[in-house]
PDB file of C-alpha atoms in Angstrom:
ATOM      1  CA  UNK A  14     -19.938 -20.109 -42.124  1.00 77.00           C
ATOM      2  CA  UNK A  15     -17.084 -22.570 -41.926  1.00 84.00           C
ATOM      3  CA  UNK A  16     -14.009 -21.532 -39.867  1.00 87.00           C
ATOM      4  CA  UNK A  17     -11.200 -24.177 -39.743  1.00 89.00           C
ATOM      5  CA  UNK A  18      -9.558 -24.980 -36.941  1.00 90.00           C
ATOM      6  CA  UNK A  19      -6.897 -27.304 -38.221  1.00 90.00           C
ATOM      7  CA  UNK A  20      -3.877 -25.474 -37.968  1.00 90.00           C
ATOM      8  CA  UNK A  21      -4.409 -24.652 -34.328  1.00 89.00           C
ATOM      9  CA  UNK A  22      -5.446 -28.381 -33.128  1.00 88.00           C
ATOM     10  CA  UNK A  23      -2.392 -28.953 -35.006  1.00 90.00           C
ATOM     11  CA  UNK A  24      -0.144 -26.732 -33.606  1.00 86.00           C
ATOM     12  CA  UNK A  25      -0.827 -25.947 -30.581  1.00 85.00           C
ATOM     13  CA  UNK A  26      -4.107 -28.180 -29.440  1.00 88.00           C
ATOM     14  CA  UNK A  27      -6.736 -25.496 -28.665  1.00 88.00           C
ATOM     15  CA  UNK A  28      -9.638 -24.726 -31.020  1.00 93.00           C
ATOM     16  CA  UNK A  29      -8.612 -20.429 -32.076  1.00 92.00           C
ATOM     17  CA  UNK A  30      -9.877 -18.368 -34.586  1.00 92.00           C
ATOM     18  CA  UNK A  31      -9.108 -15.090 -35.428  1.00 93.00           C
ATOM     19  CA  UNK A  32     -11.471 -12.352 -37.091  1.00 94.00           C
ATOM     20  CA  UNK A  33     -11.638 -11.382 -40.309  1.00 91.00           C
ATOM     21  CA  UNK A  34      -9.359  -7.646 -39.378  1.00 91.00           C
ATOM     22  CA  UNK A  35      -6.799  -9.833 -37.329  1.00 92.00           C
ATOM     23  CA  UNK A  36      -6.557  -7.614 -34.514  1.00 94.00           C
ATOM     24  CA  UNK A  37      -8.028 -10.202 -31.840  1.00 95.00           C
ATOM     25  CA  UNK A  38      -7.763 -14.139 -31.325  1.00 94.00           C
ATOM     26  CA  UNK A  39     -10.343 -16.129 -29.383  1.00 94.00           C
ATOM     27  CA  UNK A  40     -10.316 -19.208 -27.736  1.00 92.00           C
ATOM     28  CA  UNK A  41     -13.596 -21.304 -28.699  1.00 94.00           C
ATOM     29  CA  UNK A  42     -14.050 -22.808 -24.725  1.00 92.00           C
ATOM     30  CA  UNK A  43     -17.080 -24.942 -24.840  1.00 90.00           C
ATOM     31  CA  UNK A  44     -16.873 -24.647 -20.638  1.00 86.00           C
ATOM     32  CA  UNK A  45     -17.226 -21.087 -20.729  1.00 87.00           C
ATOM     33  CA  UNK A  46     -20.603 -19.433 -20.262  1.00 85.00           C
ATOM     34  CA  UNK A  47     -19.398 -16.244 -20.854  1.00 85.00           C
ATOM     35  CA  UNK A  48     -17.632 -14.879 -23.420  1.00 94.00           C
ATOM     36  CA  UNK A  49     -14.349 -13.441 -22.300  1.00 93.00           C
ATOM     37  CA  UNK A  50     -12.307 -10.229 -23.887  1.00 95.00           C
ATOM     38  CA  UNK A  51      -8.903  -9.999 -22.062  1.00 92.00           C
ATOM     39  CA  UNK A  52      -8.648  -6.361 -20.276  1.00 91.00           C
ATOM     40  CA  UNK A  53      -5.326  -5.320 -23.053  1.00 90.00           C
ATOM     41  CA  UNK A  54      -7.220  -6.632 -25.612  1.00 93.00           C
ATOM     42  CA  UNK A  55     -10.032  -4.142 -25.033  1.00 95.00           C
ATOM     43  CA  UNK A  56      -7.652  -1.142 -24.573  1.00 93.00           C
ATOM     44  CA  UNK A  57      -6.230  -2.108 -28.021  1.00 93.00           C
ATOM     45  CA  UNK A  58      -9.701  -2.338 -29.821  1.00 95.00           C
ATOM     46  CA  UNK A  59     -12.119  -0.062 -27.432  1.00 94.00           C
ATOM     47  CA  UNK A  60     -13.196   2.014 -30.522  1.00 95.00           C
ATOM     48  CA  UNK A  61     -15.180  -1.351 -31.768  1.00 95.00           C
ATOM     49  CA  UNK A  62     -16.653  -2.285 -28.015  1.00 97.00           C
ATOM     50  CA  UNK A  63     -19.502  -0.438 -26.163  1.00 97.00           C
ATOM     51  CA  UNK A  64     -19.712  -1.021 -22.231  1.00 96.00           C
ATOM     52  CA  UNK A  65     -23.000  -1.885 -21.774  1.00 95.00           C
ATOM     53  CA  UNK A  66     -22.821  -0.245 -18.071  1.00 90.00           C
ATOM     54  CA  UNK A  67     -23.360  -3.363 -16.018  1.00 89.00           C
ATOM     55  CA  UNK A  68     -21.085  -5.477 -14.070  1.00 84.00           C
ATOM     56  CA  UNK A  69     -21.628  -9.034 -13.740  1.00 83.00           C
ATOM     57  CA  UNK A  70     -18.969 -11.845 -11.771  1.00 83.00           C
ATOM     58  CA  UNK A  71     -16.419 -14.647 -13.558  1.00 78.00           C
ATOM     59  CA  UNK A  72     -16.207 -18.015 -11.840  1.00 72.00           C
ATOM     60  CA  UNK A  73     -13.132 -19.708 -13.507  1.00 68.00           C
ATOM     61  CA  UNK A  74     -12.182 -23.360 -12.390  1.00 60.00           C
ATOM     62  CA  UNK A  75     -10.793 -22.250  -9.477  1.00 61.00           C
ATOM     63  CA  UNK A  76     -13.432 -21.187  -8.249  1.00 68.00           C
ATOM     64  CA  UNK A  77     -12.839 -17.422  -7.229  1.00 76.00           C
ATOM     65  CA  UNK A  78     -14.810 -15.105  -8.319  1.00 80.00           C
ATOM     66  CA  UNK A  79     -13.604 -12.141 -10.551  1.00 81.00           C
ATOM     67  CA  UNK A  80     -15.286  -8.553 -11.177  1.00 85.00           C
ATOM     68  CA  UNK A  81     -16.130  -7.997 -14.506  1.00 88.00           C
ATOM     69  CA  UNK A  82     -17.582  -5.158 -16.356  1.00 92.00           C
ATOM     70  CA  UNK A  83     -19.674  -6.361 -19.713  1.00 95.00           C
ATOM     71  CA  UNK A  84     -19.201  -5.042 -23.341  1.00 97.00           C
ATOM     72  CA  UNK A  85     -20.886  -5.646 -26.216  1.00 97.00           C
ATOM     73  CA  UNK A  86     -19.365  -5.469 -30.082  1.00 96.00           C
ATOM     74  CA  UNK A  87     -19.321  -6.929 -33.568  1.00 95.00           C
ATOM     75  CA  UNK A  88     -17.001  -8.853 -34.661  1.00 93.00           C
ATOM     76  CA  UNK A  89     -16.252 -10.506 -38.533  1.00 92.00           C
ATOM     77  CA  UNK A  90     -15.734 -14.284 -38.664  1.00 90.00           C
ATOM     78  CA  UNK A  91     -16.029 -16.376 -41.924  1.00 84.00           C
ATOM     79  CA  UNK A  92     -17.831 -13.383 -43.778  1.00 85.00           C
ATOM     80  CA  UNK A  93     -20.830 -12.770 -41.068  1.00 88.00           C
ATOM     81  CA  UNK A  94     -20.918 -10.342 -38.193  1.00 90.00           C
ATOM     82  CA  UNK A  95     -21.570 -11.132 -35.307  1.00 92.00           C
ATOM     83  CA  UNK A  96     -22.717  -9.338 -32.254  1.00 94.00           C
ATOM     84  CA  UNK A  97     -22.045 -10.597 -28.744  1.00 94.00           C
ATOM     85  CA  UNK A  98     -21.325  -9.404 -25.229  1.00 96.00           C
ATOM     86  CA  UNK A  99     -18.071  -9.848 -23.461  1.00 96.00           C
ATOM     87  CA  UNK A 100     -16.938  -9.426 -19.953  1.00 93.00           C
ATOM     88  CA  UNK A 101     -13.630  -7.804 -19.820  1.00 94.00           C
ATOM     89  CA  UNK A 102     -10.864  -9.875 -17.782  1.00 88.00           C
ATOM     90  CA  UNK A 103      -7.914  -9.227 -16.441  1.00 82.00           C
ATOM     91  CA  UNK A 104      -5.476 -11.165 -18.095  1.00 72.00           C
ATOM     92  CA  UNK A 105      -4.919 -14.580 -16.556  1.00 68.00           C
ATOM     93  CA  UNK A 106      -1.696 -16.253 -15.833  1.00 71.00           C
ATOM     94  CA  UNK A 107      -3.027 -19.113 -18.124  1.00 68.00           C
ATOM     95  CA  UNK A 108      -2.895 -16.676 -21.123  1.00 71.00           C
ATOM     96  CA  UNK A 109       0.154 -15.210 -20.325  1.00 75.00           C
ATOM     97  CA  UNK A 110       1.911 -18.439 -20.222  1.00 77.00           C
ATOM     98  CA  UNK A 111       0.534 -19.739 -23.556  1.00 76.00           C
ATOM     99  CA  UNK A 112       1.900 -16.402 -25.018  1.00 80.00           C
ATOM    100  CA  UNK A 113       5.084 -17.756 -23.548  1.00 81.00           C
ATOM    101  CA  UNK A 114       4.861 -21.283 -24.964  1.00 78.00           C
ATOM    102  CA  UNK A 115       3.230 -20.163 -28.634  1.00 78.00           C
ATOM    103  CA  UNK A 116       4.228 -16.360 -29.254  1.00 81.00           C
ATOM    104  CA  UNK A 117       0.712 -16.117 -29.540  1.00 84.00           C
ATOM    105  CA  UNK A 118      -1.760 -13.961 -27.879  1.00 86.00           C
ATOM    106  CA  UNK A 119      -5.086 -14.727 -26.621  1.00 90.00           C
ATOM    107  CA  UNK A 120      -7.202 -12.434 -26.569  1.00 93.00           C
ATOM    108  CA  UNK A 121     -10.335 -13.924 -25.021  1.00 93.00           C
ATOM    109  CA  UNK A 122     -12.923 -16.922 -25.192  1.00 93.00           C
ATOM    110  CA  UNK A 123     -15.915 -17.528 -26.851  1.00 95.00           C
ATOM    111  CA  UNK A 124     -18.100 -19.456 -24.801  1.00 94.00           C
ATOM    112  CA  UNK A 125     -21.612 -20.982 -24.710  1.00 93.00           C
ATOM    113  CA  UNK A 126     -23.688 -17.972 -25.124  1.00 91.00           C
ATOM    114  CA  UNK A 127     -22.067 -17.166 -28.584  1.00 94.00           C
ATOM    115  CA  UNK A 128     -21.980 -20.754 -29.910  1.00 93.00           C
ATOM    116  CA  UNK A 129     -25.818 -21.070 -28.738  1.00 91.00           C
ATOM    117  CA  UNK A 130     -26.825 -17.830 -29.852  1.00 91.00           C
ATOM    118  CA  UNK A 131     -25.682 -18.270 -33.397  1.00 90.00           C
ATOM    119  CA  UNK A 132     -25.970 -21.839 -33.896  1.00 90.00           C
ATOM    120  CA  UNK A 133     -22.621 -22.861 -33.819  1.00 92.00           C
ATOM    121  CA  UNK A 134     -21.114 -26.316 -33.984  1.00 90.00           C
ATOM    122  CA  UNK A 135     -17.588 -27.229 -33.042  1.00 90.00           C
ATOM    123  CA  UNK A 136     -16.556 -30.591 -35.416  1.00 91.00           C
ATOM    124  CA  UNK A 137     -13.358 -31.880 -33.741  1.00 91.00           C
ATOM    125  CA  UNK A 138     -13.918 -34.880 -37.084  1.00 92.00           C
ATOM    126  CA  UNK A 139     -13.726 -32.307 -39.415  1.00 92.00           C
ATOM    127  CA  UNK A 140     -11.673 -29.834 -37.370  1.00 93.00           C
ATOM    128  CA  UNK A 141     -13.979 -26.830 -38.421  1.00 91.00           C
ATOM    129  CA  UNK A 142     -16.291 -24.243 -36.481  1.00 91.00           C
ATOM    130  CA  UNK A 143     -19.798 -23.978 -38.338  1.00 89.00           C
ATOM    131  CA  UNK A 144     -23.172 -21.376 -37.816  1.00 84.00           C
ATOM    132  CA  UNK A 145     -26.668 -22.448 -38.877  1.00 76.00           C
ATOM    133  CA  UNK A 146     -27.014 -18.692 -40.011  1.00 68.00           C
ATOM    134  CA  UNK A 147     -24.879 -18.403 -43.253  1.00 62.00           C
ATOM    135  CA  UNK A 148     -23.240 -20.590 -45.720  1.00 53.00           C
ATOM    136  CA  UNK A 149     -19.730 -18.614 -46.145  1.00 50.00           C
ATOM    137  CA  UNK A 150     -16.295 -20.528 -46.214  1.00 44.00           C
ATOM    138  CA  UNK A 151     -13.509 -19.054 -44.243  1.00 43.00           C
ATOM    139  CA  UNK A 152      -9.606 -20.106 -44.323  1.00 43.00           C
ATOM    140  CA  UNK A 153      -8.092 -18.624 -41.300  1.00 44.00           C
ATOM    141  CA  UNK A 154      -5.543 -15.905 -41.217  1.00 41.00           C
ATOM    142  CA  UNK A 155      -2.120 -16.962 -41.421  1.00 44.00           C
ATOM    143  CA  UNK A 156      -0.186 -13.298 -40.537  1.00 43.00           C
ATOM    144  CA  UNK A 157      -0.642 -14.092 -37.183  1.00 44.00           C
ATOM    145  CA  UNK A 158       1.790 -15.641 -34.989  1.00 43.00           C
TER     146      UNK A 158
END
């Protein structure tokens, strides 16, 4: 799988993709070690998420820790599924402000666990987002703003 990226270091300087369905954008946060589903985002699409029944703590850069409850779901990137677990978030100030700046939504990060679990490289040369577990070519949705 090959995701590009280009349009968003473009535009707006963060790696995003979006899924295949279009109904959630992640951040790709190389920082992160968990991977991060914004609270609305879950309410919107809790029909594809299962809570796993275990709570678990989010350390952002701040430092202060944050309550969150973990989730686990499938979701379609480049023409693979992939499965991962999420810790539902309130949503931050951060996000809200780049929904400000961009009109777009954030709907979460993917962090280290995904992009170790599956293999995944982030090439800032080639400005693409690559797995070691399929060979599929992706171009990014452009419906969303």
């Amino acid at each position: 799988m090959k995701i590009s990226i280009d349009k968003w270091i473009k535009k707006l300087g963060m790696p995003l993709i979006i899924t295949e369905d279009g109904k959630l954008c992640f951040l790709i946060d190389t920082g992160a070690s968990y991977n991060v589903l914004l609270r609305d985002a879950y309410e919107r699409c809790k029909n594809d998420f299962k809570k796993l029944g275990k709570h678990d703590f989010l350390l952002g850069m701040v430092g202060d820790p944050q309550k969150i409850f973990m989730v686990s779901g499938n979701i379609k990137l480049g023409g693979a599924v992939y499965e991962g677990e999420f810790g539902v978030l309130e949503s931050t100030e951060a996000m809200n402000n780049v929904k400000i700046l961009t009109g777009l939504q954030i709907d979460g990060a993917i962090g280290v666990e995904f992009l170790s679990k599956y293999g995944m490289v982030l090439d800032f040369a080639t400005n693409e987002l690559r797995d070691s577990i399929s060979n599929n070519s992706y171009s990014p949705r452009e419906d969303r703003k």
